[in-house]
Coordinates of C-alpha atoms in Angstrom, one line a residue:
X1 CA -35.5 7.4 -13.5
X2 CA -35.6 7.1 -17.2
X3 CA -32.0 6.8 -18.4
X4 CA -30.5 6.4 -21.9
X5 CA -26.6 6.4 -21.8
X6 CA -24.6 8.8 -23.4
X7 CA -21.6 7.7 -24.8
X8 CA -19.1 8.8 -27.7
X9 CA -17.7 5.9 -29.7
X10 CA -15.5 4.7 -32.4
X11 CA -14.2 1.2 -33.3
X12 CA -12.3 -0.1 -35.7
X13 CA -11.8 -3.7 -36.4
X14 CA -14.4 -4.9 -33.6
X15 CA -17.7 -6.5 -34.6
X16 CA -20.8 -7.7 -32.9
X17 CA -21.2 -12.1 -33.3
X18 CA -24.2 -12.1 -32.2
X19 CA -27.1 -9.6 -31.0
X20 CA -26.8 -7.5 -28.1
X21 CA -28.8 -8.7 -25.5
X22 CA -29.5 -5.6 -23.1
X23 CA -32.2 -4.2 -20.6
X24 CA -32.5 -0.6 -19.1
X25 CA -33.9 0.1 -15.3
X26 CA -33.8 2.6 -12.8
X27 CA -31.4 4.6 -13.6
X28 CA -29.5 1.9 -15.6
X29 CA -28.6 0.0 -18.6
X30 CA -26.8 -3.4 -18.8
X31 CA -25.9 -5.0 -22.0
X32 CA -23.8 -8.2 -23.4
X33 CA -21.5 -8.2 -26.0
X34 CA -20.3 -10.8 -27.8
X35 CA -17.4 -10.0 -30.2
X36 CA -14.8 -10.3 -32.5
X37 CA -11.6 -8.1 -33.0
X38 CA -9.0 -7.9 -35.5
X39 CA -5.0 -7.7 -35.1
X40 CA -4.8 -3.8 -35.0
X41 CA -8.0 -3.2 -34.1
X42 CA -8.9 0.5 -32.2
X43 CA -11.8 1.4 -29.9
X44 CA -12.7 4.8 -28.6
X45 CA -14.8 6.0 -25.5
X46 CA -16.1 8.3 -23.7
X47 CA -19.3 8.8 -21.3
X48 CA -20.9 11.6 -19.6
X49 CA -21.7 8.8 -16.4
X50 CA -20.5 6.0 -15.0
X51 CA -20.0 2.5 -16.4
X52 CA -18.2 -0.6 -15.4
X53 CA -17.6 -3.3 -18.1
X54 CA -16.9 -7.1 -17.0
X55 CA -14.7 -9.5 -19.3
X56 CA -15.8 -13.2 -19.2
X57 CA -12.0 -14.0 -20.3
X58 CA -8.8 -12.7 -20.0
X59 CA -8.4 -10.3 -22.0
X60 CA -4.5 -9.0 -20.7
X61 CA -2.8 -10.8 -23.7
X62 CA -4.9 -9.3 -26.6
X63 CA -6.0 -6.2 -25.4
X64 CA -4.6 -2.8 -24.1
X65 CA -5.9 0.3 -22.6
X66 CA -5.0 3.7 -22.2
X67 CA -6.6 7.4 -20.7
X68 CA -4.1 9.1 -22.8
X69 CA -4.5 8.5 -26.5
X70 CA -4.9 6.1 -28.9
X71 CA -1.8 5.2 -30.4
X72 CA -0.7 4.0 -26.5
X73 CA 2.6 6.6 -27.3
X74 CA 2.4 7.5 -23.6
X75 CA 1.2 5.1 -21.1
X76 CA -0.7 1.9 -21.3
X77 CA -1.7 -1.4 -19.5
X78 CA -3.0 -4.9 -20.4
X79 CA -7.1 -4.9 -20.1
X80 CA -8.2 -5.8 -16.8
X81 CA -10.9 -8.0 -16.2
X82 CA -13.2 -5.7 -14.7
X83 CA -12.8 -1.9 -15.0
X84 CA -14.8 1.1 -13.2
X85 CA -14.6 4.3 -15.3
X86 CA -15.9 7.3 -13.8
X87 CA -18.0 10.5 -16.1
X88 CA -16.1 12.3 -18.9
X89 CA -13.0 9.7 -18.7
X90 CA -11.7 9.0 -22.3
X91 CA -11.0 5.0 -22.4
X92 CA -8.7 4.1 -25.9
X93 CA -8.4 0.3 -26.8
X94 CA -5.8 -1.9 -29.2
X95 CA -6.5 -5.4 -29.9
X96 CA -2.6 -7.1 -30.3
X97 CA -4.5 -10.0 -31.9
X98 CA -7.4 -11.6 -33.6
X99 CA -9.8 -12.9 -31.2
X100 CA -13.5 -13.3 -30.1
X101 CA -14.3 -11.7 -26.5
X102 CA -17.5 -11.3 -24.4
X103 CA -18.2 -8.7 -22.1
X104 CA -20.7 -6.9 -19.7
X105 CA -21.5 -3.3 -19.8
X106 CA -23.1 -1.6 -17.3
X107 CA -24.0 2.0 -17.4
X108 CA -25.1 3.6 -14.7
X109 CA -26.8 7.4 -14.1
X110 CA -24.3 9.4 -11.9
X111 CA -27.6 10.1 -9.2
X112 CA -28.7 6.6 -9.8
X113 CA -24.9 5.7 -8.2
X114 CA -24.8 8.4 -5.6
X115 CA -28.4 7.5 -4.3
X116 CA -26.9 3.7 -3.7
X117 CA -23.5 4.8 -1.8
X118 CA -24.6 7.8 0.0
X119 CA -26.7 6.6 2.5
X120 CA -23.7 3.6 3.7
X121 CA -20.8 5.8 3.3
X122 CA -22.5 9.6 3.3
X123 CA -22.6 12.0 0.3
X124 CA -19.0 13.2 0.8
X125 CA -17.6 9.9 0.3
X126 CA -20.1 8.8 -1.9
X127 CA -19.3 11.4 -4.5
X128 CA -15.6 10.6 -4.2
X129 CA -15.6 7.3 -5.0
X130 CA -17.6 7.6 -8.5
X131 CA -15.0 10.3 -9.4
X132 CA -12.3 7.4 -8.4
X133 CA -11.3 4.8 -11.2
X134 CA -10.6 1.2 -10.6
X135 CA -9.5 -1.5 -12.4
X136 CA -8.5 -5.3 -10.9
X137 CA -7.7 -8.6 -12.6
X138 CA -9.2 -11.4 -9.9
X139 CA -12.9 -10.7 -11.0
X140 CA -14.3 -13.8 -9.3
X141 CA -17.3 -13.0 -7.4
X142 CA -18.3 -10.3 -9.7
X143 CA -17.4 -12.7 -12.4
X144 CA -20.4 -14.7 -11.0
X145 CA -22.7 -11.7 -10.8
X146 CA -21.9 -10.7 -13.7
X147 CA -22.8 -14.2 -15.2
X148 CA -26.6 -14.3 -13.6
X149 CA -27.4 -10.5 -15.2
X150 CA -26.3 -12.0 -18.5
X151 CA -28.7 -14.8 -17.5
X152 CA -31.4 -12.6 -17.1
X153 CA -30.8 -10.7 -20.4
X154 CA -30.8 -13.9 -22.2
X155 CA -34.0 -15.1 -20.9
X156 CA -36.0 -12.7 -19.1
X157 CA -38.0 -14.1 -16.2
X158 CA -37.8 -11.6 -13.2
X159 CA -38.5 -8.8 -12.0
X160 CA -35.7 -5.4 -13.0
X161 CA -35.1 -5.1 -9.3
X162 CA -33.5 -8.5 -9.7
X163 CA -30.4 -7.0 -11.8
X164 CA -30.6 -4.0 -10.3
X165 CA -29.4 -5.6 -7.2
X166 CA -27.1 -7.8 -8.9
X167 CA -25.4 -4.5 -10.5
X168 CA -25.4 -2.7 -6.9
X169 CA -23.4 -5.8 -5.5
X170 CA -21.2 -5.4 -8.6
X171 CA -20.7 -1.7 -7.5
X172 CA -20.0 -2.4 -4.0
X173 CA -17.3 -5.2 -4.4
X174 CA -16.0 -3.1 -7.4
X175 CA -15.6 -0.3 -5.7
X176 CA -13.8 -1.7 -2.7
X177 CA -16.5 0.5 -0.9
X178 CA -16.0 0.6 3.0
X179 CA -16.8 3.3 6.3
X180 CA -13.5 4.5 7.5
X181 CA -12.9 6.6 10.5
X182 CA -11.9 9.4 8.3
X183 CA -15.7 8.7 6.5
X184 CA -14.0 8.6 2.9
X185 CA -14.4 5.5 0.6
X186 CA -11.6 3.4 -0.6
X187 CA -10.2 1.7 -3.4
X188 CA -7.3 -0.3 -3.1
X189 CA -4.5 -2.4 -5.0
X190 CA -4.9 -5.9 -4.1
X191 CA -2.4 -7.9 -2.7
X192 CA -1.4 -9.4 -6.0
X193 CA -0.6 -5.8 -7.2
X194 CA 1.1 -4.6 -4.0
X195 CA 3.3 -8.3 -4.0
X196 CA 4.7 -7.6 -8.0
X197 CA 5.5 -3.8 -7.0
X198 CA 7.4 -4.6 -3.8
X199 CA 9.0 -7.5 -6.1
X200 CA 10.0 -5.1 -8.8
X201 CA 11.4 -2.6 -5.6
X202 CA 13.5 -4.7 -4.7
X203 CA 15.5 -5.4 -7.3
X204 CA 16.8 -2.4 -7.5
X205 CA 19.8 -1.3 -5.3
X206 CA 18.6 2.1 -4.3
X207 CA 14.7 1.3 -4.4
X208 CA 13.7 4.4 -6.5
X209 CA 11.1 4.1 -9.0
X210 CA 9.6 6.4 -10.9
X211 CA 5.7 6.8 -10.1
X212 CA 5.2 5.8 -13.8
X213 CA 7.1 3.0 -13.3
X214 CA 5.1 1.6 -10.5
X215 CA 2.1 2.1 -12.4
X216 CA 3.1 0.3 -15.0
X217 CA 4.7 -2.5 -12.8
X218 CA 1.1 -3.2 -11.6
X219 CA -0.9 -2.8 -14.9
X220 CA -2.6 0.6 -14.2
X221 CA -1.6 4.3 -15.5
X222 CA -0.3 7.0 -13.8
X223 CA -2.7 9.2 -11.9
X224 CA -5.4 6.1 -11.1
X225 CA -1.9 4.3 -9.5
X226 CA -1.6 7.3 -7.4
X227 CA -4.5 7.9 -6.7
X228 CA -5.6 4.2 -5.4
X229 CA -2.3 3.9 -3.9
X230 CA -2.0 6.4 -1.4
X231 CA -5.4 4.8 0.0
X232 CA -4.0 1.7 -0.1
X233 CA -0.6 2.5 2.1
X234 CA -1.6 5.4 3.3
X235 CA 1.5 7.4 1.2
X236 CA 1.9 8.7 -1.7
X237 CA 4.2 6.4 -4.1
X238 CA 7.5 8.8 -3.4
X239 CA 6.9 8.5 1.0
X240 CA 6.4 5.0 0.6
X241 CA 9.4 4.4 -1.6
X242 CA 11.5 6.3 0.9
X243 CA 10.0 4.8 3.9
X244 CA 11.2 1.8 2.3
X245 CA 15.1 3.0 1.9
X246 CA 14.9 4.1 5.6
X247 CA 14.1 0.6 6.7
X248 CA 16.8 -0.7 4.2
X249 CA 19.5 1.4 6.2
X250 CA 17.8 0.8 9.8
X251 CA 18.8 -3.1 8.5
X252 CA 22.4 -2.0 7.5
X253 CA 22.6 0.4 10.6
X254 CA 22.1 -2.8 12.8
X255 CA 23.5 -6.1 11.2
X256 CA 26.6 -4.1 9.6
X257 CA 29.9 -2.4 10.9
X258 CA 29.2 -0.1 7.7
X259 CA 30.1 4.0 7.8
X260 CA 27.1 5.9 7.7
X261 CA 28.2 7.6 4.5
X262 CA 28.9 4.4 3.1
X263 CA 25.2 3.5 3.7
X264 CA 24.0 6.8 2.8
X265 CA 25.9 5.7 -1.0
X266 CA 24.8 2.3 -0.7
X267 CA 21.0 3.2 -0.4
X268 CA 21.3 6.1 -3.3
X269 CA 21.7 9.3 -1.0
X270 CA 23.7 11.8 -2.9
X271 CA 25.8 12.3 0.2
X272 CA 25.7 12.0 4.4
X273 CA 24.4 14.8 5.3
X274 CA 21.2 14.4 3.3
X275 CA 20.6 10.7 4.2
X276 CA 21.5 12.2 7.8
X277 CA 18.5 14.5 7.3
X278 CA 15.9 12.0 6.1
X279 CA 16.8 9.5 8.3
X280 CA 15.6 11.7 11.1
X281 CA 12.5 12.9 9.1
X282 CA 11.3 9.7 8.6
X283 CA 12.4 7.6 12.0
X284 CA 12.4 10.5 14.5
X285 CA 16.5 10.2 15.3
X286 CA 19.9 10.4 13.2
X287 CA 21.0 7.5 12.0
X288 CA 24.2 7.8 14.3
X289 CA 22.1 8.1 17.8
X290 CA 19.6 5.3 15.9
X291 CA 22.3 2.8 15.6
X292 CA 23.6 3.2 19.3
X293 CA 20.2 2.9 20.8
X294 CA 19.5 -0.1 18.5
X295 CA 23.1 -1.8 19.9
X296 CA 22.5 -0.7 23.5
X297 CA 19.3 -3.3 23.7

C-alpha cells in the first residue's frame, strides 16, 4: 500500500539540527527528528490518519500539549513521552524553554492499522481503539523499539518488514491492546497515573473532583481522561468518585459512634436523606441497617 501522510502543520520557533532521516513501507512512514525549540515556541497539527510520536527525552518540563487551542487558555498537560493520536485530532504545542529534543514519528494509514488489530481483537474492537487516544510517560520498552527503527533509518541494512514489525510492536504495547470478554480493546492509566489521582482524592475532605480536575491531576485532558478511565475502573470518573465517599462512610459507619447525618455532612452530602439514598444505590442497604449488620458480626 503506497502511503504518503497527510498532515497540516505550522511551527514557530522549532527547527530541524540535522536532516530527517525517514523511510516509508506498507502503509507507513517513520521519520526522526532532531530539533531545536525556542522559549515561546508554537507547533500546530493535524492528520487525516494515525500517528504515534516517541520522545528520546523528557520532554514534560519544556513542552505542553493541548486538543483545544493554541494559546493552552483551556486545558493543557506536560508532553508525554509517547503519544497515540488518532485521524482528524488537532494536537497544539508550547515550548516553555529553549532546548534541543529528538523524536520519532510514525504515521501510519488508518487500513494499514486496522489490518494489524483486526484479526487479534476483531474489527469492532479494532476500529475502536484507533479512534481512542493515549498518551503515557514510562516509555521504556517502546523507548527501545523506538531506538532500533532510528537505527535502521540511520543506516539502512534490512529488509522494510524489519521496522514494520518493530512499529506493530510499538502499536500493540502503545495501545494497551488486549481480548476482553466483552471483545472491546483497552487503554488504560497506569498505575503511576491511578496512584497521583487517588493521592490528589484524598486530600480532600469530601472526595469530589471535578472530571477536569482529575485530568489534569494525571497529565491528560478532559475527554481522553474519561474516556481511558472508565476502561480502566470500569466507571466513569463521577461513579468512581462516589464509590469512593461510600466506602469513606462504610469506614465511619463502623469504627465511629458518629450520627448518620453527621457523616452524611462529614462526607459532603447536602443532607441525610440524600446520603441515605446513595448509600443504598451504591451498597445495596441504608446506611442505618448497614451499620447494624456490620456491628452484629
Amino acid at each position: 500500500m503506497d502511503f504518503l501522510q497527510s498532515m497540516i502543520w505550522r511551527t514557530e520557533g522549532i527547527r530541524p539540527i540535522a536532516p530527517v532521516r525517514w523511510r516509508g513501507g506498507d502503509g507507513l512512514v517513520s521519520a526522526f527528528w532532531e530539533a531545536e525549540s525556542q522559549a515561546g515556541a508554537r507547533g500546530y497539527y493535524l492528520a487525516g490518519h494515525p500517528h504515534i510520536m516517541v520522545f528520546f527525552t523528557d520532554m514534560s518540563d519544556q513542552f505542553r500539549i493541548s486538543n483545544h487551542d493554541g494559546q493552552f487558555a483551556r486545558q493543557f498537560r506536560p508532553m508525554p513521552r509517547a503519544i497515540y493520536v488518532p485521524p482528524g485530532v488537532p494536537v497544539w504545542t508550547g515550548s516553555t524553554t529553549t532546548h534541543r529534543f529528538s523524536h520519532l514519528n510514525l504515521h501510519l494509514h488508518k487500513n494499514r492499522l486496522l489490518r494489524f488489530l483486526s484479526p487479534s481483537i476483531g474489527s469492532s474492537a479494532a476500529l475502536a481503539a484507533i479512534r481512542r487516544p493515549v498518551e503515557i510517560y514510562d516509555v521504556e520498552a517502546i523507548e527501545v523499539l523506538a531506538g532500533l527503527i532510528v537505527n535502521e533509518l540511520s543506516e539502512p541494512s534490512k529488509h522494510a518488514l524489519y521496522i514494520e514489525s518493530l512499529v506493530s510492536s510499538i502499536v500493540a504495547s502503545l495501545l494497551h491492546v488486549h481480548e476482553q470478554n466483552d471483545g472491546q480493546a483497552a487503554g488504560r492509566l497506569t498505575q503511576a497515573q491511578m496512584n497521583k489521582l487517588l493521592s490528589r482524592v484524598d486530600e480532600l475532605r469530601d472526595d469530589r473532583l471535578t472530571v477536569a480536575e482529575m485530568a489534569q491531576a494525571v497529565g491528560l485532558s478532559e475527554s481522553w481522561f474519561s474516556n481511558v478511565f472508565k476502561q480502566t475502573t470500569g466507571k466513569t470518573p463521577l461513579q468512581w468518585q462516589l464509590a469512593k465517599r461510600i466506602d469513606r462512610a462504610k469506614g465511619l459507619l463502623a469504627e465511629t459512634n458518629m450520627t448518620i447525618s453527621a457523616i452524611a455532612a462529614q462526607i459532603g452530602f447536602s443532607d441525610q436523606a440524600h446520603f441515605t439514598r446513595v448509600f443504598r444505590q451504591v451498597a445495596g442497604d441504608t446506611p442505618a441497617a448497614w451499620r447494624r449488620f456490620h456491628d452484629a458480626q
